[in-house]
Coordinates of C-alpha atoms and ligand atoms in Angstrom, one line a residue:
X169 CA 0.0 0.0 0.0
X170 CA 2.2 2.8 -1.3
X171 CA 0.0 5.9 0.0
X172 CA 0.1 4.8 3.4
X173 CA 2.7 5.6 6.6
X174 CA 4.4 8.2 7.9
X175 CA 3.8 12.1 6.7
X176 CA 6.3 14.8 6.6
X177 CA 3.8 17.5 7.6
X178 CA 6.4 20.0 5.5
X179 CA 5.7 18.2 2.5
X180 CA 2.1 17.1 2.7
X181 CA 0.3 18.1 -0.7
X182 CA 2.8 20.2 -2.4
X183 CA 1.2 19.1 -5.8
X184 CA -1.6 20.8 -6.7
X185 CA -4.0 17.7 -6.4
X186 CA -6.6 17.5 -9.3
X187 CA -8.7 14.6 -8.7
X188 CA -10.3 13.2 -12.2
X189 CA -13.1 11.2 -11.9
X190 CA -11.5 8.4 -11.7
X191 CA -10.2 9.6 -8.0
X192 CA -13.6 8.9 -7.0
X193 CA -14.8 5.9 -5.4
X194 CA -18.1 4.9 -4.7
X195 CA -17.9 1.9 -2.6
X196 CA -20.8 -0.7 -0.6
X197 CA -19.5 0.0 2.9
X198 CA -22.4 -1.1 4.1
X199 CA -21.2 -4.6 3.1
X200 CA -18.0 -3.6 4.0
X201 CA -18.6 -3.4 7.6
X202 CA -20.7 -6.4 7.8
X203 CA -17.8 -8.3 6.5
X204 CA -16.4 -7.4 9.3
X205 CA -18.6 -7.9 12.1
X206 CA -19.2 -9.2 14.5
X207 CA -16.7 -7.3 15.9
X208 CA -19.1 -4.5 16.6
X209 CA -22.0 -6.7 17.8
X210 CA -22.9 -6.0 21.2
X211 CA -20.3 -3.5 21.6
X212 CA -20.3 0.4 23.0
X213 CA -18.8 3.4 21.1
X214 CA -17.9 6.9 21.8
X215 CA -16.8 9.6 19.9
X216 CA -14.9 13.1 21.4
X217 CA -15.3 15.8 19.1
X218 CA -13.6 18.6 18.9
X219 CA -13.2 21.5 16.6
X220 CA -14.6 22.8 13.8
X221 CA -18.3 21.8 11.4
X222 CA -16.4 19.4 9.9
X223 CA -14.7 17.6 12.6
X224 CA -18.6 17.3 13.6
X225 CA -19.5 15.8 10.4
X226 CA -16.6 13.3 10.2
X227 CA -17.6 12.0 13.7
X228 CA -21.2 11.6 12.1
X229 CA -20.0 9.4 9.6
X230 CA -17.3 7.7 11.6
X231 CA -20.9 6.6 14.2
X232 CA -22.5 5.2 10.6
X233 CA -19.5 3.2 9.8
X234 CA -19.3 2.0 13.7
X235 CA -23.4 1.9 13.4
X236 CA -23.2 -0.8 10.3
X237 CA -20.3 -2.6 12.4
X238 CA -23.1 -3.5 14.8
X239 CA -21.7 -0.8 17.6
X240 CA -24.2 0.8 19.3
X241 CA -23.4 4.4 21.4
X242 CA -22.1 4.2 24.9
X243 CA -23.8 6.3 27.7
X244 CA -20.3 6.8 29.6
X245 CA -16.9 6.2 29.2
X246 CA -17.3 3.4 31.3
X247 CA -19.7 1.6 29.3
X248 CA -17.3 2.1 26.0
X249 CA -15.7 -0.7 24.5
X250 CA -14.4 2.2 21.7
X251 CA -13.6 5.4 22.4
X252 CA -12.2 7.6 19.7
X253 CA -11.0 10.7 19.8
X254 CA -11.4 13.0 16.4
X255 CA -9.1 16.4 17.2
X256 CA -8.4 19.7 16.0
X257 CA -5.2 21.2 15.4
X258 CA -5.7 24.3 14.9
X259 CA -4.6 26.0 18.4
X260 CA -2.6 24.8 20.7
X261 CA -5.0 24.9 23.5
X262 CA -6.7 21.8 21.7
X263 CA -4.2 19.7 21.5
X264 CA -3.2 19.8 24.9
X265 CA -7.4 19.6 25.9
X266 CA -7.1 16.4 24.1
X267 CA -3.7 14.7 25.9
X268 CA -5.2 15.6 29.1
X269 CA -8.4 13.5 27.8
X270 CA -5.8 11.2 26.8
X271 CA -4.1 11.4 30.0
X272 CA -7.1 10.3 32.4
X273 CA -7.9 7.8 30.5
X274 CA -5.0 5.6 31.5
X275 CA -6.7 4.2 34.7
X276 CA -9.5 2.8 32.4
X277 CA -7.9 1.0 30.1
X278 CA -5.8 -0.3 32.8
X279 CA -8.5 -1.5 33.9
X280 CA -10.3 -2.8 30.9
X281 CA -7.0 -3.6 28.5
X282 CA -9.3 -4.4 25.6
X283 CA -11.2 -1.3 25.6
X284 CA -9.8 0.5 22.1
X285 CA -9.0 3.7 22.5
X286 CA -8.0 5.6 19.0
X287 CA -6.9 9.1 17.9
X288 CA -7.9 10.7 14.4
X289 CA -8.7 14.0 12.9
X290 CA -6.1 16.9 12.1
X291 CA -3.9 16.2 15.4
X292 CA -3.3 12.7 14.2
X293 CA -1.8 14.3 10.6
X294 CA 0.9 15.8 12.5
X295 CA 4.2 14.1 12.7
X296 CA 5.2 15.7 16.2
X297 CA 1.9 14.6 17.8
X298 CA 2.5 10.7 16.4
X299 CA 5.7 11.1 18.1
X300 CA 4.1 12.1 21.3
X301 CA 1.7 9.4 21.0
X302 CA 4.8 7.0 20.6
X303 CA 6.3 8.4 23.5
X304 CA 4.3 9.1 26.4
X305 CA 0.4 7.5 25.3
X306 CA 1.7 3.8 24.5
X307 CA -1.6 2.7 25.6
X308 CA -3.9 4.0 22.6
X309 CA -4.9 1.6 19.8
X310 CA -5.3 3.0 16.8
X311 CA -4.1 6.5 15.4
X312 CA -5.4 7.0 11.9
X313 CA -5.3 10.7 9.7
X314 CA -8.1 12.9 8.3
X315 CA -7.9 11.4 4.3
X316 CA -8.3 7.7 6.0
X317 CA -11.2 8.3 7.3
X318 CA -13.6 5.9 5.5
X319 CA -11.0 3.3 6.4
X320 CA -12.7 3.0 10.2
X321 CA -14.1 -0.8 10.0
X322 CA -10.4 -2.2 9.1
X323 CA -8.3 -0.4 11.7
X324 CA -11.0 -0.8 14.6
X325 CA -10.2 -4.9 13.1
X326 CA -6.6 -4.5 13.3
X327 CA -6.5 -2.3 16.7
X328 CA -8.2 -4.6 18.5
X329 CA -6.2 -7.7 17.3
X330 CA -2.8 -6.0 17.7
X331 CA -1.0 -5.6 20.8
X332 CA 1.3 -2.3 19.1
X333 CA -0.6 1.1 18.4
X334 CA -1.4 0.8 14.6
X335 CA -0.5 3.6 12.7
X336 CA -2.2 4.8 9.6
X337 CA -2.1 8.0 8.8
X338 CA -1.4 9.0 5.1
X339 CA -0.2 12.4 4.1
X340 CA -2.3 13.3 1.0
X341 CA -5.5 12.5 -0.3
X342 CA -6.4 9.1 -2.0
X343 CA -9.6 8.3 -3.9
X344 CA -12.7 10.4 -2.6
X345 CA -15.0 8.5 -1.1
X346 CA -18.7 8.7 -1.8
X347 CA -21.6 6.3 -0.4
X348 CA -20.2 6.6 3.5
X349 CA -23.0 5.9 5.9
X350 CA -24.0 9.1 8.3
X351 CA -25.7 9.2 11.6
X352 CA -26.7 12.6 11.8
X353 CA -27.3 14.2 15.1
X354 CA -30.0 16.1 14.4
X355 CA -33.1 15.2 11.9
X356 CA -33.6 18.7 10.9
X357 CA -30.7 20.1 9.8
X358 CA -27.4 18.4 8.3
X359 CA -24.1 19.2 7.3
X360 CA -23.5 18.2 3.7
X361 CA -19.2 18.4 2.8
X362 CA -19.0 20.0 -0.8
X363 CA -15.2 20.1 -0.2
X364 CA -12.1 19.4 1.3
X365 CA -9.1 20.8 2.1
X366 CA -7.7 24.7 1.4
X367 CA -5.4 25.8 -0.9
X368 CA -5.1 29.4 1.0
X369 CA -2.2 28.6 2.9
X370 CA -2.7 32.0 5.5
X371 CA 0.2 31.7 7.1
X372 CA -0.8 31.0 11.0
X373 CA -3.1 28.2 9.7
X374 CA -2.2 24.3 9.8
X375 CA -5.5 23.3 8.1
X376 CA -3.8 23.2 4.3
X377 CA -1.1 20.2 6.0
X378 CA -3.9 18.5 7.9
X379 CA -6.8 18.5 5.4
X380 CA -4.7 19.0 1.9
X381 CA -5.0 20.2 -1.0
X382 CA -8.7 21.3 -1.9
X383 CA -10.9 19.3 -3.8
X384 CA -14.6 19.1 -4.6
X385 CA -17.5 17.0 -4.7
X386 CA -19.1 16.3 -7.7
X387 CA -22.0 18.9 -8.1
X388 CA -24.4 15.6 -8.8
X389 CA -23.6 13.7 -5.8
X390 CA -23.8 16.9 -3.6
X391 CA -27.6 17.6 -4.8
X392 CA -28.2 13.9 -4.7
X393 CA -27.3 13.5 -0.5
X394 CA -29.7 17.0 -0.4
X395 CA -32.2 15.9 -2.3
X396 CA -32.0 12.0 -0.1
X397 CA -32.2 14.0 3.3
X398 CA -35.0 16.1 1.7
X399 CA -36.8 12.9 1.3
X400 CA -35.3 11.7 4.8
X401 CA -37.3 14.7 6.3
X402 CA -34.5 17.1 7.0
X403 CA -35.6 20.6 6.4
X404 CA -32.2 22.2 6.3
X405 CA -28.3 22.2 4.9
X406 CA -25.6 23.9 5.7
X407 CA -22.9 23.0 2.9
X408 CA -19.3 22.7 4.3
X409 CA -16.1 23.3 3.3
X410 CA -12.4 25.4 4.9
X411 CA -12.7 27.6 1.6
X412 CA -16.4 27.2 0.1
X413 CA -15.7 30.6 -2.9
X414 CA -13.4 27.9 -4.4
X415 CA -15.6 25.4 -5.2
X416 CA -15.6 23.6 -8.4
X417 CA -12.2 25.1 -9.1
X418 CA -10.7 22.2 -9.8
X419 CA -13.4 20.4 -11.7
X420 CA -13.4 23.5 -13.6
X421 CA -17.2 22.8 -15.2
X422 CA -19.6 25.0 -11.9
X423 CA -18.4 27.1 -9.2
X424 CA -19.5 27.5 -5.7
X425 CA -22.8 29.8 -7.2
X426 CA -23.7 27.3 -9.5
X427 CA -23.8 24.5 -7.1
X428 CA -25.8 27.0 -4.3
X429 CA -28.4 27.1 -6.9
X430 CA -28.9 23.7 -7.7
X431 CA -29.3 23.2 -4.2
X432 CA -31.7 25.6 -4.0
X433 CA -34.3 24.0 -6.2
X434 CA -34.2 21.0 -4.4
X435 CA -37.9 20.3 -2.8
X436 CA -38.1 19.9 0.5
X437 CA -35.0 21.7 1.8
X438 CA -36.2 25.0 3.0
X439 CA -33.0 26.8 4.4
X440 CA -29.5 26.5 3.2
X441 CA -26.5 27.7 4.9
X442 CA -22.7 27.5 4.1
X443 CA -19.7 28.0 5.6
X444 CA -16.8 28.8 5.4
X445 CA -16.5 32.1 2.9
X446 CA -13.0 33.4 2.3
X447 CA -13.5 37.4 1.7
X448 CA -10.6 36.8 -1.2
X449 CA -12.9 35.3 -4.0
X450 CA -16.2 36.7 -2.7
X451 CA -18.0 37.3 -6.4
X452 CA -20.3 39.3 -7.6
X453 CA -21.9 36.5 -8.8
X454 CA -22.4 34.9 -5.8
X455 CA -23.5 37.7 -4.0
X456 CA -26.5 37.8 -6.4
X457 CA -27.5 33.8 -6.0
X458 CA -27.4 34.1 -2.6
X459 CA -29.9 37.5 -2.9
X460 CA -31.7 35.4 -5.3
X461 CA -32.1 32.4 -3.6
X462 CA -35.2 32.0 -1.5
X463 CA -34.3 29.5 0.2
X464 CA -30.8 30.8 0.6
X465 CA -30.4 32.1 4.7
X466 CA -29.0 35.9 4.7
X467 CA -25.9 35.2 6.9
X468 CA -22.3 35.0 6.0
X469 CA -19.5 34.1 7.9
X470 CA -17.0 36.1 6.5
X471 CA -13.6 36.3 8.9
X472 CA -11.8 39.1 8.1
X473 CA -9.0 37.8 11.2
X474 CA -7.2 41.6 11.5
X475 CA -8.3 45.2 10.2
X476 CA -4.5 46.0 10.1
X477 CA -3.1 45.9 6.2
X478 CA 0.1 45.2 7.1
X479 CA -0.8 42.3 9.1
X480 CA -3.2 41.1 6.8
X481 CA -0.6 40.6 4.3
X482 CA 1.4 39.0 6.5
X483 CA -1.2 36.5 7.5
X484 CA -1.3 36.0 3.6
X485 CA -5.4 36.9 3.8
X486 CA -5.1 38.0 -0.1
X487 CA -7.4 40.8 0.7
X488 CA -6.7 44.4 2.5
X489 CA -8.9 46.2 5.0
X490 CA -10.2 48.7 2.1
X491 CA -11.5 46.0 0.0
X492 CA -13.3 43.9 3.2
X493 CA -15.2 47.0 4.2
X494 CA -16.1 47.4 0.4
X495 CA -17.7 44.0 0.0
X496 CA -19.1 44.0 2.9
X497 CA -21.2 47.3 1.8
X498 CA -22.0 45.4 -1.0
X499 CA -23.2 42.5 0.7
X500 CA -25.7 44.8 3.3
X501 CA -27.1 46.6 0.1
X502 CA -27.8 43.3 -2.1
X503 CA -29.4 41.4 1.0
X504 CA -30.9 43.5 3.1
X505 CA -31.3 42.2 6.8
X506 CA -28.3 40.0 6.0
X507 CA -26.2 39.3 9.4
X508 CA -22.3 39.0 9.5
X509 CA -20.2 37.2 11.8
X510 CA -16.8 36.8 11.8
X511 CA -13.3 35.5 12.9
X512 CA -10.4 37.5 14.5
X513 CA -7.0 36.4 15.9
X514 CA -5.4 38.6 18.3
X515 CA -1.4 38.7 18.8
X516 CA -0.2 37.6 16.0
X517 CA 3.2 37.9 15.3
X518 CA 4.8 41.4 16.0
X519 CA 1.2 42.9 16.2
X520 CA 1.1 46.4 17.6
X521 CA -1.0 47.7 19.9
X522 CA -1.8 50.5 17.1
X523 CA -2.8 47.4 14.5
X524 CA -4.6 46.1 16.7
X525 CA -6.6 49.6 17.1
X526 CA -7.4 49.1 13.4
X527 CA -9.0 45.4 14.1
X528 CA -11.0 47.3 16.9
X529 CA -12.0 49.9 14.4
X530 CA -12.9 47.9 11.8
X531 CA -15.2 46.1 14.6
X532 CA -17.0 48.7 15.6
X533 CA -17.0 49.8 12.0
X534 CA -19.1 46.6 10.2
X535 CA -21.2 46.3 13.5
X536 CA -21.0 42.3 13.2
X537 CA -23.8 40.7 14.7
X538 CA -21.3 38.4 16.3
X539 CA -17.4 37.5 16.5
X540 CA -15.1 34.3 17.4
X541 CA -12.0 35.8 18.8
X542 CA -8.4 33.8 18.9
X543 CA -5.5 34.4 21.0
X544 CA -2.7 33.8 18.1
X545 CA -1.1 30.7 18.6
X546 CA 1.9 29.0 17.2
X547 CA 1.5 26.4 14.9
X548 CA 4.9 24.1 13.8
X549 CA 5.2 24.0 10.7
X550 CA 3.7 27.0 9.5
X551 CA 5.2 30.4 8.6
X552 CA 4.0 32.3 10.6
X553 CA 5.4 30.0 13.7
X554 CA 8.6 31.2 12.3
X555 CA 8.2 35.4 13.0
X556 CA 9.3 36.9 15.9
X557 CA 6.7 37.2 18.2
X558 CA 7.3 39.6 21.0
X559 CA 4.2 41.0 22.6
X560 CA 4.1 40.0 25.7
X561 CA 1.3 37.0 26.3
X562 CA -0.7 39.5 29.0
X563 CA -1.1 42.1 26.6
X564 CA -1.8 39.8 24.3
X565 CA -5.0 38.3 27.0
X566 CA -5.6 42.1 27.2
X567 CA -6.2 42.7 23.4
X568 CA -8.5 39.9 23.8
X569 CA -10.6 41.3 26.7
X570 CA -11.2 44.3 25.2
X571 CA -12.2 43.1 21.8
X572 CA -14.5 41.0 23.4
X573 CA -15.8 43.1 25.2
X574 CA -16.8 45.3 21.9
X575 CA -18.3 42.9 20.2
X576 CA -20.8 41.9 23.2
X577 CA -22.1 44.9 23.4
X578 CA -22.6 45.2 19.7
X579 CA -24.2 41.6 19.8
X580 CA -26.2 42.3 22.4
X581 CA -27.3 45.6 20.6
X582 CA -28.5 43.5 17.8
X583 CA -30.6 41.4 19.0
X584 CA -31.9 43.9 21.4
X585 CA -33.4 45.9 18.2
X586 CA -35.4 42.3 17.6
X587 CA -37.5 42.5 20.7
X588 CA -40.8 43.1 19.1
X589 CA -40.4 41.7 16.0
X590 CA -42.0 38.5 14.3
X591 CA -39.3 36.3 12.7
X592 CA -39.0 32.5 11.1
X593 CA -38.1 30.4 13.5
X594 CA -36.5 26.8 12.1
X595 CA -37.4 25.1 15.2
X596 CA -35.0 22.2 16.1
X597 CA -35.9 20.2 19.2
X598 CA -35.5 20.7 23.0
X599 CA -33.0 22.9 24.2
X600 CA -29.8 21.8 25.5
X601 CA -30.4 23.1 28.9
X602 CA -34.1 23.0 29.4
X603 CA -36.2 19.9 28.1
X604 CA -39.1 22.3 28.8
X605 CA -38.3 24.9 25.7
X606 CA -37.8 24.2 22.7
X607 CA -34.6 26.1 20.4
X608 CA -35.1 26.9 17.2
X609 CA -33.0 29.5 14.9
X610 CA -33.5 32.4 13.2
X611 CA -32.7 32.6 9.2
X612 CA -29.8 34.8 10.6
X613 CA -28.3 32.1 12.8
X614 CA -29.3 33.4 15.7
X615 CA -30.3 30.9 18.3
X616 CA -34.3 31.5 20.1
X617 CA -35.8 30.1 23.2
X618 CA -39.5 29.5 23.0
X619 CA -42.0 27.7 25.0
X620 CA -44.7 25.8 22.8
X621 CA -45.6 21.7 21.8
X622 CA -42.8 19.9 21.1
X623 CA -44.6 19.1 17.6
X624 CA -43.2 22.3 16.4
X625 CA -39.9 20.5 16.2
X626 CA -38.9 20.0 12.4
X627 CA -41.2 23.1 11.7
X628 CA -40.7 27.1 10.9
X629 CA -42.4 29.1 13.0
X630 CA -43.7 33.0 13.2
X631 CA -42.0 33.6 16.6
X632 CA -42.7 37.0 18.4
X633 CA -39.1 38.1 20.0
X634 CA -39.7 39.0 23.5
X635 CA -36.3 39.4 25.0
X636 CA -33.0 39.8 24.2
X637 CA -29.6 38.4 25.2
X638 CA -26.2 38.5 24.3
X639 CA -26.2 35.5 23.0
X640 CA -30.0 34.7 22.9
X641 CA -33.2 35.9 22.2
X642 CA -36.3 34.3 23.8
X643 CA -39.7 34.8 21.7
X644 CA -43.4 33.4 21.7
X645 CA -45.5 31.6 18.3
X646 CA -46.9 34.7 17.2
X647 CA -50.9 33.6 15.6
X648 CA -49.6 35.3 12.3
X649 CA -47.1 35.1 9.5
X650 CA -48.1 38.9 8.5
X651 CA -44.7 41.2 8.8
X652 CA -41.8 38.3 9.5
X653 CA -38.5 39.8 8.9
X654 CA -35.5 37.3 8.6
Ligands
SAH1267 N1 -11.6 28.1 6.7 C1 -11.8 27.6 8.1 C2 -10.7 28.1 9.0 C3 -10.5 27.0 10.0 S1 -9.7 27.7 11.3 C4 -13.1 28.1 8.7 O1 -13.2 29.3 8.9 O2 -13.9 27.3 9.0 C5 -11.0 28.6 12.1 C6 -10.5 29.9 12.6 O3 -9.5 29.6 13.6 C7 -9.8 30.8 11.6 O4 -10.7 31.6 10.9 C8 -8.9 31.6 12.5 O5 -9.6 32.8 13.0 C9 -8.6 30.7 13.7 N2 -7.3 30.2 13.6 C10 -6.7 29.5 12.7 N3 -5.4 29.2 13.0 C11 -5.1 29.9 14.2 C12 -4.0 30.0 15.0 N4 -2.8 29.5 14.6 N5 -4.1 30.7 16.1 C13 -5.3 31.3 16.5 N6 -6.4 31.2 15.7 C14 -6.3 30.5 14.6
F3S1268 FE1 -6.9 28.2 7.2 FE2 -6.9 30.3 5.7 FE3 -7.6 28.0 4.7 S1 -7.6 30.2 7.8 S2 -8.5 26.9 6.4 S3 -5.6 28.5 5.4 S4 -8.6 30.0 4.3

């Protein structure tokens, strides 16, 4: 198996990776993993997830592989015969989150030697991290990378017949895989992936070495699995991808517009969201689709990470401050109502308190109806872990704090201007915290509290906002559609 072992993070995916048709593989894992049962059958699995949409997607189709194995899900760690581990890479912070999981774990699988424990996702595509593993976490199974995923059913097999950790981790793409089996979360909403990878290569970010070069679905099977959960009852998508402007780049026949408006006729779905938008290859045309669209939702994640030029360019964002502000004017005229949210990372390399004035600025400038703030952090193997970096890490916590603070108030502001009004409300089940109201969203992403039957569940509702968090709003079924606003 030549495309298997060992990566040199470095060198993962240097070749721009154009996969022809024939890198696609449609395979019966179904039948697959029945072949190898029974070593599911009567068995308990659980699956840590951490990071990003698509980490949460992979760990859905990880529990439909496991699911078709015969597993079932564990109710505690206890109870687990499989628990795996599916990281994120991207800060620092993560990772260690993770070893420490890692960590107090030991007793139990002292305890119960043929519990299989197993590490995958981006961590796992990191050389220094195998290392690690080798080193001080002996005890785990099976460590396997983010482009063998679909390869679950053989390495649970081979963990849990070897007595050595089993290694697979391969350090570029192979065949795409279509046909995976999914257990989705949720029956109302689902993650569809329309690509993978990023070709962007901003210099603080490891995704490019962990998830490749990008490549995208076929247009066909992406409106096929919308069109299947349509019929499966599912009312909305959000389409997924690190970089979702450069879709169909590589296939060179649609781009990422085309695709958002064959989704868009499909019956049944009634929202569609996307994420993640790069501001660099934000077009015109897409602008207009998602205006067009109906069933299009009017919010855009759009990070903008730093309203500093200088910084900008040396993040390698492709895009200045100037030109942000500009499309996002164009945006709020073509959709009106549209809501914004964004990413910033704070202290990165050499940043000065005056650049990070600018980032401030900028905030208080677009108004974003909410923000995920970063504290910088290193990366090996990326350029940006190579700049000297010397603001000290308090000031940096400072920058933070004070960002933060900015953008609550703003976010609070927002929804504050809500109170009153009637809005759709995609309601999606109970809420987390309280099995006695139900949580439902907005077509802006923002997340309501109502009280009302639990039928409503799968259904949009005219909800009358009548109170307003930071984070929140909380709202009643208003009798009539007449006046909803998105
Ligand atoms: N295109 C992807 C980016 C994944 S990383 C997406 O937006 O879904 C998500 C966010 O993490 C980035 O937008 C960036 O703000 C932050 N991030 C990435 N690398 C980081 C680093 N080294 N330190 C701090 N934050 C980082
Ligand atoms: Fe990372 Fe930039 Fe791509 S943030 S995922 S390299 S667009």
């Amino acid at each position: 198996m030549s495309e298997l072992i060992s990566i040199d993070v470095q060198n993962a995916g240097t070749a721009y990776h154009r996969p022809a048709p024939a890198d696609r593989e449609r395979v019966d894992y179904r039948a697959l993993a029945r072949e190898v049962d029974p070593v599911g059958r009567g068995k308990r699995y659980l699956i840590k997830t951490y990071g990003c949409q698509m980490n949460e997607h992979d760990s859905e189709i990880m529990a439909g592989m496991l699911e078709e194995m015969g597993f079932r899900p564990a109710s505690s760690e206890e109870e687990a015969d499989l628990i795996l581990f599916n990281t994120c890479a991207v800060r620092e912070n993560a990772e260690e989150k993770v070893f420490g999981e890692i960590g107090r774990l030991k007793p139990l699988k002292l305890r119960h030697p043929e519990l299989i424990l197993g590490l995958c996702g981006c961590m796992a595509q990191e050389e220094s991290v195998r290392a690690f593993v080798r080193d001080k976490f002996p005890y785990i199974d099976v460590v396997f990378g983010t482009h063998n995923l679909h390869r679950l059913p053989e390495l649970v097999v081979q963990a849990a017949e070897s007595r050595e950790t089993v290694f697979e981790v391969w350090d570029r793409p192979g065949r795409m895989v279509e046909n995976l089996p999914k257990l989705r979360k949720s029956g109302v909403k689902a993650w569809v992936n329309i690509q993978y990878g990023c070709n962007k290569y901003c210099t603080y970010c490891i995704v490019p070495f962990t998830r490749g070069r990008e490549r995208s679905r076929l247009p066909e099977d992406v409106v096929e699995e919308v069109r299947q959960l349509a019929r499966e009852g599912f009312k909305e998508v959000t389409l997924l991808g690190q970089n979702v402007n450069d879709y169909g780049l590589d296939l060179g026949t649609v781009d990422f517009a085309d695709l958002l408006r064959a989704v868009n006729e499909v019956p049944g779905i009634e929202r569609i969201r996307f994420t993640t938008s790069n501001p660099w290859n934000f077009t015109d045309k897409l602008i207009d689709v998602i205006a067009g669209g109906e069933k299009i939702c009017e919010h855009i994640h759009l990070p903008v990470q730093s309203g500093n030029n200088r910084i900008l360019k040396r993040m390698n964002r492709g895009y200045t401050r100037e030109a942000y502000l500009e499309l996002v004017h164009k945006i709020r005229e073509r959709i009106p109502g549209v809501s914004l949210t964004t990413d910033i990372i704070v202290g990165f390399p050499g940043e000065t308190e005056e650049q990070f004035l600018d980032t401030l600025d900028l905030v208080r400038q677009v108004e974003f109806d909410n923000a995920f703030t970063f504290l910088y952090s290193p990366r090996k193997g990326t350029a940006a872990a190579r700049m000297k970096d010397d603001t000290p890490a308090e000031e940096k916590k400072d920058r933070l704090r004070r960002l933060m603070e900015v953008q609550y108030e703003i976010s609070r502001r927002h929804n504050e201007r809500m109170v009153g009004q009637v809005v759709e409300v995609l309601v999606e089940g109970e809420s987390k915290t309280n099995p006695d109201v139900l949580a439902g969203r907005t077509r802006t992403n923002k997340l309501v509290l109502l009280r009302g039957p639990k039928e409503l569940a799968g259904r949009l509702v005219p909800v009358r906002i009548t109170e307003a968090q930071t984070w929140l709003l909380r709202g009643e079924p208003a009798p009539v559609l007449e006046g909803v606003s998105p």
